[in-house]
PDB file of C-alpha atoms in Angstrom:
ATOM      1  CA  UNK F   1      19.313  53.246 -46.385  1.00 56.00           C
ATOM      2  CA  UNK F   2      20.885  53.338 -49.725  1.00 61.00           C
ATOM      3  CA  UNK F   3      24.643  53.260 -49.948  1.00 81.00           C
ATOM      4  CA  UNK F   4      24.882  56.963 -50.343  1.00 89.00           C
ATOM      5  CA  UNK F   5      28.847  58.126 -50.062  1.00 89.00           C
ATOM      6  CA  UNK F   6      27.628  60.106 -47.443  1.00 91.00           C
ATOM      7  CA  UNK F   7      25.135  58.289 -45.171  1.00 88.00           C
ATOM      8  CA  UNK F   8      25.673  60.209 -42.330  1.00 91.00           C
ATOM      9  CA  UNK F   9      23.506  63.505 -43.624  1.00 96.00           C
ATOM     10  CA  UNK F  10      20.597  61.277 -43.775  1.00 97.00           C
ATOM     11  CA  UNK F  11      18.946  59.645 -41.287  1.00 97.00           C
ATOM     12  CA  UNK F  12      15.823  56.870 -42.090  1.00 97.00           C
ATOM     13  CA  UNK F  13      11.955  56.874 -40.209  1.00 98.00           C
ATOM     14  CA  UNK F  14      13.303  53.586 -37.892  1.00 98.00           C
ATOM     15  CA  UNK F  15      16.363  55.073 -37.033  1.00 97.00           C
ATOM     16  CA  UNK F  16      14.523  58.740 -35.762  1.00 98.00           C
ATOM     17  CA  UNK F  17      11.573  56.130 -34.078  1.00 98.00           C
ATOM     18  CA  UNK F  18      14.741  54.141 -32.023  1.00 98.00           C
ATOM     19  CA  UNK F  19      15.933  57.700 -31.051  1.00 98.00           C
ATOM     20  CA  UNK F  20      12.905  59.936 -30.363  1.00 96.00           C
ATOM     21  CA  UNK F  21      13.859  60.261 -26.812  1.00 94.00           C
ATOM     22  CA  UNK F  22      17.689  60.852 -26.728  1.00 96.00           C
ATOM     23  CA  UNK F  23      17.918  63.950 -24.861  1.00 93.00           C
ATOM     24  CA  UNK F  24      21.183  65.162 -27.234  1.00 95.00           C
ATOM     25  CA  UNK F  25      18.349  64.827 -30.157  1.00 97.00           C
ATOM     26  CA  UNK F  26      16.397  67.848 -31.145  1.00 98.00           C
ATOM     27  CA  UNK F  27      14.015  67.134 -33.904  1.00 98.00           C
ATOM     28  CA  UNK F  28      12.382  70.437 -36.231  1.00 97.00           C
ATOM     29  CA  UNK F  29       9.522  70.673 -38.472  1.00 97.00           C
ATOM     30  CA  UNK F  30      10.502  73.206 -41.164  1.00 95.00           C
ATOM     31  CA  UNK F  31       7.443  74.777 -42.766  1.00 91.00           C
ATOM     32  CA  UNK F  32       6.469  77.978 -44.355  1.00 82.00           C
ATOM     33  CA  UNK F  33       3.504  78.601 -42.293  1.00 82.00           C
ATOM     34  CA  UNK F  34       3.621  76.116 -39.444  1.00 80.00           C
ATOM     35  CA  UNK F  35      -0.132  75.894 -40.475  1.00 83.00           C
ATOM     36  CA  UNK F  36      -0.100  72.017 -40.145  1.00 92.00           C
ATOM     37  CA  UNK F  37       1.810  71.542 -36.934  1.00 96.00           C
ATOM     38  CA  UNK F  38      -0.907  71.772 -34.454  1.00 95.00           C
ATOM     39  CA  UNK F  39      -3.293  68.938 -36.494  1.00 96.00           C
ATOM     40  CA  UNK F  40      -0.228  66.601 -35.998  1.00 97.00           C
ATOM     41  CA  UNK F  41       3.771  66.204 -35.993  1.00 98.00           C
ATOM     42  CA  UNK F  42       6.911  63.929 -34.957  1.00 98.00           C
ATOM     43  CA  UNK F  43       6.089  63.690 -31.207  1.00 98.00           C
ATOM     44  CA  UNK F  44       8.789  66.217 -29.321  1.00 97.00           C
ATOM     45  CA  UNK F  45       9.567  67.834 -32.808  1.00 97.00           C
ATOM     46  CA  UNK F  46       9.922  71.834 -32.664  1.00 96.00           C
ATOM     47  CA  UNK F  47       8.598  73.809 -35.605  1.00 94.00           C
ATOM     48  CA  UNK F  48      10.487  76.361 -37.172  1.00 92.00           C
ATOM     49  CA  UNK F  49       8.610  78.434 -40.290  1.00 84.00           C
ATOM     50  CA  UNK F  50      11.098  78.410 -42.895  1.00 80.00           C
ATOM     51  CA  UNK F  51      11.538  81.832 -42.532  1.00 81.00           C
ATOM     52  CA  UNK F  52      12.979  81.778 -38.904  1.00 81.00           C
ATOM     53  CA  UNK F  53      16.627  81.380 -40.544  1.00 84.00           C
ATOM     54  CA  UNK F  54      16.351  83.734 -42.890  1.00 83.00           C
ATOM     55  CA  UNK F  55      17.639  87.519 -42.255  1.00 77.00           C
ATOM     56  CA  UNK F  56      15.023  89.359 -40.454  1.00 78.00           C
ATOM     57  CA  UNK F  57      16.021  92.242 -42.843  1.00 76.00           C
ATOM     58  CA  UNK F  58      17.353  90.592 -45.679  1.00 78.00           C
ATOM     59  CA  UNK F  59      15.112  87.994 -46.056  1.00 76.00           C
ATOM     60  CA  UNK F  60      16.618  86.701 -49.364  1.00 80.00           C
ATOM     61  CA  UNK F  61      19.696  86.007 -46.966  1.00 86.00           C
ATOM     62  CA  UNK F  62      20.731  83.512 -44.213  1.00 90.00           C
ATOM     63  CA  UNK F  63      19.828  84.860 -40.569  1.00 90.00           C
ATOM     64  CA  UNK F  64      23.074  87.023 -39.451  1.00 91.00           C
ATOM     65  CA  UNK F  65      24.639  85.321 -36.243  1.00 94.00           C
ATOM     66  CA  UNK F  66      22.865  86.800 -33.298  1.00 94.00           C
ATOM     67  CA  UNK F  67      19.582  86.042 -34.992  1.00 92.00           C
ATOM     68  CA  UNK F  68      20.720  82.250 -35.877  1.00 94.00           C
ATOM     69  CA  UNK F  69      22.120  81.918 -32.287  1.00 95.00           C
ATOM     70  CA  UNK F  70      18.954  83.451 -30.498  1.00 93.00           C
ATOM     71  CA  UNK F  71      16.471  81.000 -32.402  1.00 92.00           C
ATOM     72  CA  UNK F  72      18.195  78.366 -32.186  1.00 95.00           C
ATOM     73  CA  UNK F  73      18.879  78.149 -28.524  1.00 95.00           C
ATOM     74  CA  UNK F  74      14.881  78.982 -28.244  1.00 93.00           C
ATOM     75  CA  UNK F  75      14.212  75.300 -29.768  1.00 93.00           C
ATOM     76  CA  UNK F  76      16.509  73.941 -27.902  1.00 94.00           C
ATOM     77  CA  UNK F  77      20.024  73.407 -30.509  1.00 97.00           C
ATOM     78  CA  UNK F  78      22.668  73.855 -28.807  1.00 97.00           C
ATOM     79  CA  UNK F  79      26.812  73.105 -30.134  1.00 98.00           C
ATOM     80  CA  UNK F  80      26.672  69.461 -29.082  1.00 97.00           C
ATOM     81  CA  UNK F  81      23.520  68.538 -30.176  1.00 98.00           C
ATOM     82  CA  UNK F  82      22.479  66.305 -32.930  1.00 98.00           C
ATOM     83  CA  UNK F  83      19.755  67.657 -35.399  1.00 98.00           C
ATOM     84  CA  UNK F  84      17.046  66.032 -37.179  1.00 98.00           C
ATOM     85  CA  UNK F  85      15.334  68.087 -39.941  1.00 98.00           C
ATOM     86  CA  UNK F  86      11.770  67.136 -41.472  1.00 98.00           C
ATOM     87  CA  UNK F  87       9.438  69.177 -43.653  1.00 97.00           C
ATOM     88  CA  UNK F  88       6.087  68.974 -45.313  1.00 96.00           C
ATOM     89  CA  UNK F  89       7.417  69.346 -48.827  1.00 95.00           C
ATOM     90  CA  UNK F  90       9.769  66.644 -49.948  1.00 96.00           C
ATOM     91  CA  UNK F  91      12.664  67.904 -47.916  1.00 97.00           C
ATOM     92  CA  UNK F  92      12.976  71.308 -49.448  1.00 95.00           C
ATOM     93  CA  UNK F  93      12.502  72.803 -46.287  1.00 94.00           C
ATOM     94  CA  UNK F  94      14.575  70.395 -43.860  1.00 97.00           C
ATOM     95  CA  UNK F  95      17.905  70.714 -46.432  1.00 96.00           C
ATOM     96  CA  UNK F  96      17.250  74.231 -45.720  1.00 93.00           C
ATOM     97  CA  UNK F  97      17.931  73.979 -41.998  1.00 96.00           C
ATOM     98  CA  UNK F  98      20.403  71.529 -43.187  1.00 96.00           C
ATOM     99  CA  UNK F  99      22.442  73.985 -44.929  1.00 95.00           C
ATOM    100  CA  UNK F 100      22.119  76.798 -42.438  1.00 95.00           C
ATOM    101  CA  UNK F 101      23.376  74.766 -39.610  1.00 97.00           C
ATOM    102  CA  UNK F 102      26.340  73.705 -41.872  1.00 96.00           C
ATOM    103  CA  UNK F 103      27.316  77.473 -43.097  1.00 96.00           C
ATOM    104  CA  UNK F 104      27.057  78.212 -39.166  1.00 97.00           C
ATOM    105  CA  UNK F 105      29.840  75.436 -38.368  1.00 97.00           C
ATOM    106  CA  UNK F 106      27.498  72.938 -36.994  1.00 98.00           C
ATOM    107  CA  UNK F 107      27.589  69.682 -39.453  1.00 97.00           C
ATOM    108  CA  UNK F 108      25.735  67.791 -36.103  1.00 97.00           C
ATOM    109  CA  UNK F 109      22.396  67.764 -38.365  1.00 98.00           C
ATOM    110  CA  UNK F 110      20.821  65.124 -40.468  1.00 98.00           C
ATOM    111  CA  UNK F 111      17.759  65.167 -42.503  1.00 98.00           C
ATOM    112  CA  UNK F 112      14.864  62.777 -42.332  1.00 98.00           C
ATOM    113  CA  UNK F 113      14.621  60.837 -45.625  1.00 98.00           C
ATOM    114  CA  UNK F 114      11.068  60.566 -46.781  1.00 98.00           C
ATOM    115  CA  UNK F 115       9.938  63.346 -43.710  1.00 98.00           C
ATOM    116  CA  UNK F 116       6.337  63.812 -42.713  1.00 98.00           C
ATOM    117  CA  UNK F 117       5.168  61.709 -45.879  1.00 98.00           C
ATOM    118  CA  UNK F 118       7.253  58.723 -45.009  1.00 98.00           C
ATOM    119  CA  UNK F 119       6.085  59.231 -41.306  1.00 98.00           C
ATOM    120  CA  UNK F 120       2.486  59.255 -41.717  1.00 98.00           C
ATOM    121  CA  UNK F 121       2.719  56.488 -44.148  1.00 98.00           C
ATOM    122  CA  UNK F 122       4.571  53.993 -41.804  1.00 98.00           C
ATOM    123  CA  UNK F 123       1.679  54.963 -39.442  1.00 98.00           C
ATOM    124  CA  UNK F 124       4.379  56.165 -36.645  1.00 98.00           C
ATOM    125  CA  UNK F 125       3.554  57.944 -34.050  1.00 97.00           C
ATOM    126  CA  UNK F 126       2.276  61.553 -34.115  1.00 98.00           C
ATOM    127  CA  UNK F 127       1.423  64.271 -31.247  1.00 97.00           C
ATOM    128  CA  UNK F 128      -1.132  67.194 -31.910  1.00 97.00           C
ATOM    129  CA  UNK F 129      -0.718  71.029 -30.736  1.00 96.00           C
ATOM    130  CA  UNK F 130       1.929  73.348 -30.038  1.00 94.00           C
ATOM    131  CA  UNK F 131       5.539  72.148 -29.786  1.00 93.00           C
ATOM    132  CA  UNK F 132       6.305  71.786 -26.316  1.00 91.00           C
ATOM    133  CA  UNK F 133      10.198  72.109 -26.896  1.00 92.00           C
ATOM    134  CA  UNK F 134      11.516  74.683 -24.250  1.00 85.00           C
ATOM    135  CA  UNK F 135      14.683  76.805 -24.814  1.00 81.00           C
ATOM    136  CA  UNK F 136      17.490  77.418 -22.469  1.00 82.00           C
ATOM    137  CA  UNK F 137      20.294  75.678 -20.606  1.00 89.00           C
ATOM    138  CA  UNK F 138      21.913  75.673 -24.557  1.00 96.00           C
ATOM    139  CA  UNK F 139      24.424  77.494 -25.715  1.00 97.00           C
ATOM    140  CA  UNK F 140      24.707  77.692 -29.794  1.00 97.00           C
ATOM    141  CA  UNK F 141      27.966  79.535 -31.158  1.00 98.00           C
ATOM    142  CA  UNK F 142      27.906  80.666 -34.937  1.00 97.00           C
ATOM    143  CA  UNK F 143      31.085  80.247 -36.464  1.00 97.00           C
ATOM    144  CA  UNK F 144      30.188  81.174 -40.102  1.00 96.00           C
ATOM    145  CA  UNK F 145      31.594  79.026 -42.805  1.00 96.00           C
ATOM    146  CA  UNK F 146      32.052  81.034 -45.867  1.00 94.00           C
ATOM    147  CA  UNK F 147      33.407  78.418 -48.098  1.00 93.00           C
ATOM    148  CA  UNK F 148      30.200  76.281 -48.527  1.00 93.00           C
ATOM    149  CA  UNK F 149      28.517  79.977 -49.530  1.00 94.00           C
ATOM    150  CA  UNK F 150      27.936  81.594 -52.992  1.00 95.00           C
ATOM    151  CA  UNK F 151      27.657  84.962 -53.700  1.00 94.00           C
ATOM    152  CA  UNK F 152      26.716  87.697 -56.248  1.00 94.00           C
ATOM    153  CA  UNK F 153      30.894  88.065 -56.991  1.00 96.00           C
ATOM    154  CA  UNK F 154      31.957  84.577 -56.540  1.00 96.00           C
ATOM    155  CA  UNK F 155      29.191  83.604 -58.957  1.00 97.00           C
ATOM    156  CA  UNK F 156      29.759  86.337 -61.635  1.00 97.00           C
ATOM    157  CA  UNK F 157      33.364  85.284 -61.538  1.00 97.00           C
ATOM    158  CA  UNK F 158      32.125  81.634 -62.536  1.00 97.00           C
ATOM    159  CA  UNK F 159      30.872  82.282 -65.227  1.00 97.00           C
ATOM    160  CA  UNK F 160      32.222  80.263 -67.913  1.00 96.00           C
ATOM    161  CA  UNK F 161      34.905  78.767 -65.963  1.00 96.00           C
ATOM    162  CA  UNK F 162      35.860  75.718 -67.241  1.00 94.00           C
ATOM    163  CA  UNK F 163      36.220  74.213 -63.755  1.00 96.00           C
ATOM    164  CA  UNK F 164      32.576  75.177 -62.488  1.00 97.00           C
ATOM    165  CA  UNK F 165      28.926  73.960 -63.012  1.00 98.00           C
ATOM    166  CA  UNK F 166      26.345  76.760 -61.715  1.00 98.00           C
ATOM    167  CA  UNK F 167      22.747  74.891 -61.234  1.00 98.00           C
ATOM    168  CA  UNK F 168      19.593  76.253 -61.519  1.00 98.00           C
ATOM    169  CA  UNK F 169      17.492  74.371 -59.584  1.00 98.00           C
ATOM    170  CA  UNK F 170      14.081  76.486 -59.486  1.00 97.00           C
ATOM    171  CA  UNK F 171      11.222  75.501 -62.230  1.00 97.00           C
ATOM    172  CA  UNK F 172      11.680  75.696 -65.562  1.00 97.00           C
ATOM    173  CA  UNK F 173       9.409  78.738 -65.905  1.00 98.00           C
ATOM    174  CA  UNK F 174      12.107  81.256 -63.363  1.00 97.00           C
ATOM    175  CA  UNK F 175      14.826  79.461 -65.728  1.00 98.00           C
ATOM    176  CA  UNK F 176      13.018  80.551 -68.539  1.00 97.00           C
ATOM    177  CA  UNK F 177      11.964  83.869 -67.664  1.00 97.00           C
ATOM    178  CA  UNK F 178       7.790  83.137 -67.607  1.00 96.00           C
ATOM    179  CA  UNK F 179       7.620  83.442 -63.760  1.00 96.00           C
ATOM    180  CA  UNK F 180       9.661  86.431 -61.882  1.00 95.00           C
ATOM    181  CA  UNK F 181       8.476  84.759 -58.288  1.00 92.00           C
ATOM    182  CA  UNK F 182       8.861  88.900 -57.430  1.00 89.00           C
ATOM    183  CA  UNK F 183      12.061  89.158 -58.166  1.00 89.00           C
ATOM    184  CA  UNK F 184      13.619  92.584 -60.350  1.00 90.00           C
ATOM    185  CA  UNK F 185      14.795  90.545 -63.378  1.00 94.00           C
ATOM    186  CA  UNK F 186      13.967  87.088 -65.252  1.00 97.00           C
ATOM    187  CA  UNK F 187      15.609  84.518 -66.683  1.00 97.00           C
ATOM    188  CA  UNK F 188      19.116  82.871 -65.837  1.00 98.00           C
ATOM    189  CA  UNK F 189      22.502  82.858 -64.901  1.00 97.00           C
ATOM    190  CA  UNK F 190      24.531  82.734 -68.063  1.00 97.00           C
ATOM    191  CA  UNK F 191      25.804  79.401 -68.705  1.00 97.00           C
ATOM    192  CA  UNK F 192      23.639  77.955 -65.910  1.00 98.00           C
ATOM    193  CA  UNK F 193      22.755  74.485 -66.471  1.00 97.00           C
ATOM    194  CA  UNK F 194      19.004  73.039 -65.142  1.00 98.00           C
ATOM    195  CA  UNK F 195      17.127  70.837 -63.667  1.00 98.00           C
ATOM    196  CA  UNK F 196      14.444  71.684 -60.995  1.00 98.00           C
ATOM    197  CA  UNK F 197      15.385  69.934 -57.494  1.00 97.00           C
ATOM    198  CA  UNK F 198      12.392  67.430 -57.222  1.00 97.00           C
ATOM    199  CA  UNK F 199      14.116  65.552 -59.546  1.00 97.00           C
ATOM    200  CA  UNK F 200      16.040  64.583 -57.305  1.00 97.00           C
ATOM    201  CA  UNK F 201      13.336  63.117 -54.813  1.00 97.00           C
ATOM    202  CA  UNK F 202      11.275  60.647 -55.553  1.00 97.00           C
ATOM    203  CA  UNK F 203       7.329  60.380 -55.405  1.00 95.00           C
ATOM    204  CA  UNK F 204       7.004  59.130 -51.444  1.00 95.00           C
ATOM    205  CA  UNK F 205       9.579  62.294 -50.968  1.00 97.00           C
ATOM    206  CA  UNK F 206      12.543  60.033 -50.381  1.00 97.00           C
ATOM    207  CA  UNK F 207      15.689  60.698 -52.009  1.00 97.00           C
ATOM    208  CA  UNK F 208      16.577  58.760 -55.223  1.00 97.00           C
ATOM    209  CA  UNK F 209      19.201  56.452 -55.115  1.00 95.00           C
ATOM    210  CA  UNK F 210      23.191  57.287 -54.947  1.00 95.00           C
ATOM    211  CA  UNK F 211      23.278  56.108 -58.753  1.00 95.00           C
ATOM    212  CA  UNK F 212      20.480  57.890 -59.975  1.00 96.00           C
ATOM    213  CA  UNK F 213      21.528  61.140 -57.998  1.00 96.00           C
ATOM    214  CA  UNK F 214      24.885  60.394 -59.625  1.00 96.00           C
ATOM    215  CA  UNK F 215      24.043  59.943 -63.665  1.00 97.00           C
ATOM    216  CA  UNK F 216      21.889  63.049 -62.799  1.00 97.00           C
ATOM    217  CA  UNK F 217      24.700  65.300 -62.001  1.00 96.00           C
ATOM    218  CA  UNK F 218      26.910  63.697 -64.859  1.00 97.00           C
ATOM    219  CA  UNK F 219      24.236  65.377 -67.189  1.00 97.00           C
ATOM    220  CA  UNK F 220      24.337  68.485 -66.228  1.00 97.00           C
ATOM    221  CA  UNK F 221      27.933  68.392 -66.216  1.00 97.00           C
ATOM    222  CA  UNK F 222      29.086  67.622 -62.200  1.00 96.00           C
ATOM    223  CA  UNK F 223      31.797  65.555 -61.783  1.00 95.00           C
ATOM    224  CA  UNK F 224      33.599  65.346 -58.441  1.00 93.00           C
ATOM    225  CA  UNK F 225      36.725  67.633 -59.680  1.00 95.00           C
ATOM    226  CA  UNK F 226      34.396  70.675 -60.567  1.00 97.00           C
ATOM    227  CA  UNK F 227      32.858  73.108 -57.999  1.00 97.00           C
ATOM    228  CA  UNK F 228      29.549  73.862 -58.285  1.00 97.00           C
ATOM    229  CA  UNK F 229      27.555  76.620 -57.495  1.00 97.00           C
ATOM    230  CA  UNK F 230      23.773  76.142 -56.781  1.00 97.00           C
ATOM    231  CA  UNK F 231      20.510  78.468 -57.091  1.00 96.00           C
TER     232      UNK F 231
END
């Protein structure tokens, strides 16, 4: 793995392969439609449509607590156990999951560098149809983390604070205002600087290196002393 200042939110294809069986290991597909899963995935993985911790009223939000806690003790995540996150789509998905499990107090999660891609291409193992995972005898308690989350009033108060980068990390056409993706209004946060996120990935979906990811933020102006607000 590359000497990332913060190895331990990654984990790498032989690692995952050494550890398939650990019982304290729960591994998830993340994927929008799950479409895929059946044909093949990470043997003893457990798919969870990207959806699934999202609000099942707000679905622009993050799944309220009984929701979180109900799914994720049906896959099998309970407080002690370690989390490996994978997707289909260059880890979009599985840093998703990442982030969830964080805001909900459990930083037990990692997520697969290179993920299905990197998988399939190391010809590693794969098993076919439904996920076989089997919930109970877990217990998962939420204990929502509001500091690692934005909102509509904490961002509108950074706004042009000189201590604060807010990134736009969707394509360039939401940033410019060409694609609404449904939403009321186009265009941008003021101020916000961008750069879409798969620039941060690169083309066998593993994650650029530490110095890359590094002269990458210096551009758009995030440096270790400013907070940063991402969207």
């Amino acid at each position: 793995m590359a000497d990332y200042p913060r190895n331990d939110l990654l984990v790498e294809t032989d690692w995952l392969a050494e550890h398939l069986t650990d019982p304290n290991v729960r591994v998830i597909e993340m994927a929008e439609d799950g479409s895929g899963f059946e044909a093949g995935h990470i043997p003893g993985a457990a798919l969870s449509p990207t959806w699934q911790v999202k609000g099942s009223e707000h679905k622009r939000l993050v799944a309220p607590p009984d929701e979180a806690k109900a799914w994720f003790e049906s896959v099998g995540v309970g407080d002690d156990t370690l989390v490996v996150g994978y997707d289909r789509f260059r880890s979009r998905d599985a840093s998703r999951l990442w982030w969830v499990l964080n805001y909900y107090g459990h930083t037990n999660v990692r997520v697969l560098n290179g993920g299905w891609t990197k998988w399939t291409a190391e010809g590693r193992d794969v098993e076919t149809g439904p996920s076989q995972v089997a919930g109970g005898g877990v217990t998962f308690t939420p204990q929502p983390n509001h500091a690692v989350e934005s909102t509509v009033e904490k961002l509108k108060a950074a706004i042009g604070a000189g201590d604060t980068v807010i990134w736009d990390v969707r394509t360039e056409a939401e940033y410019t205002g060409e694609n609404s993706r449904g939403n009321a209004r186009v265009g941008h946060v003021p101020g916000a600087a961008f750069l879409e996120w798969v620039n941060l990935v690169e083309e066998d979906d593993t994650f650029k290196s530490a110095e890359e990811i590094e002269e990458i933020a210096r551009g758009l102006g995030i440096t270790p002393e400013k907070t940063v607000h991402i969207y």
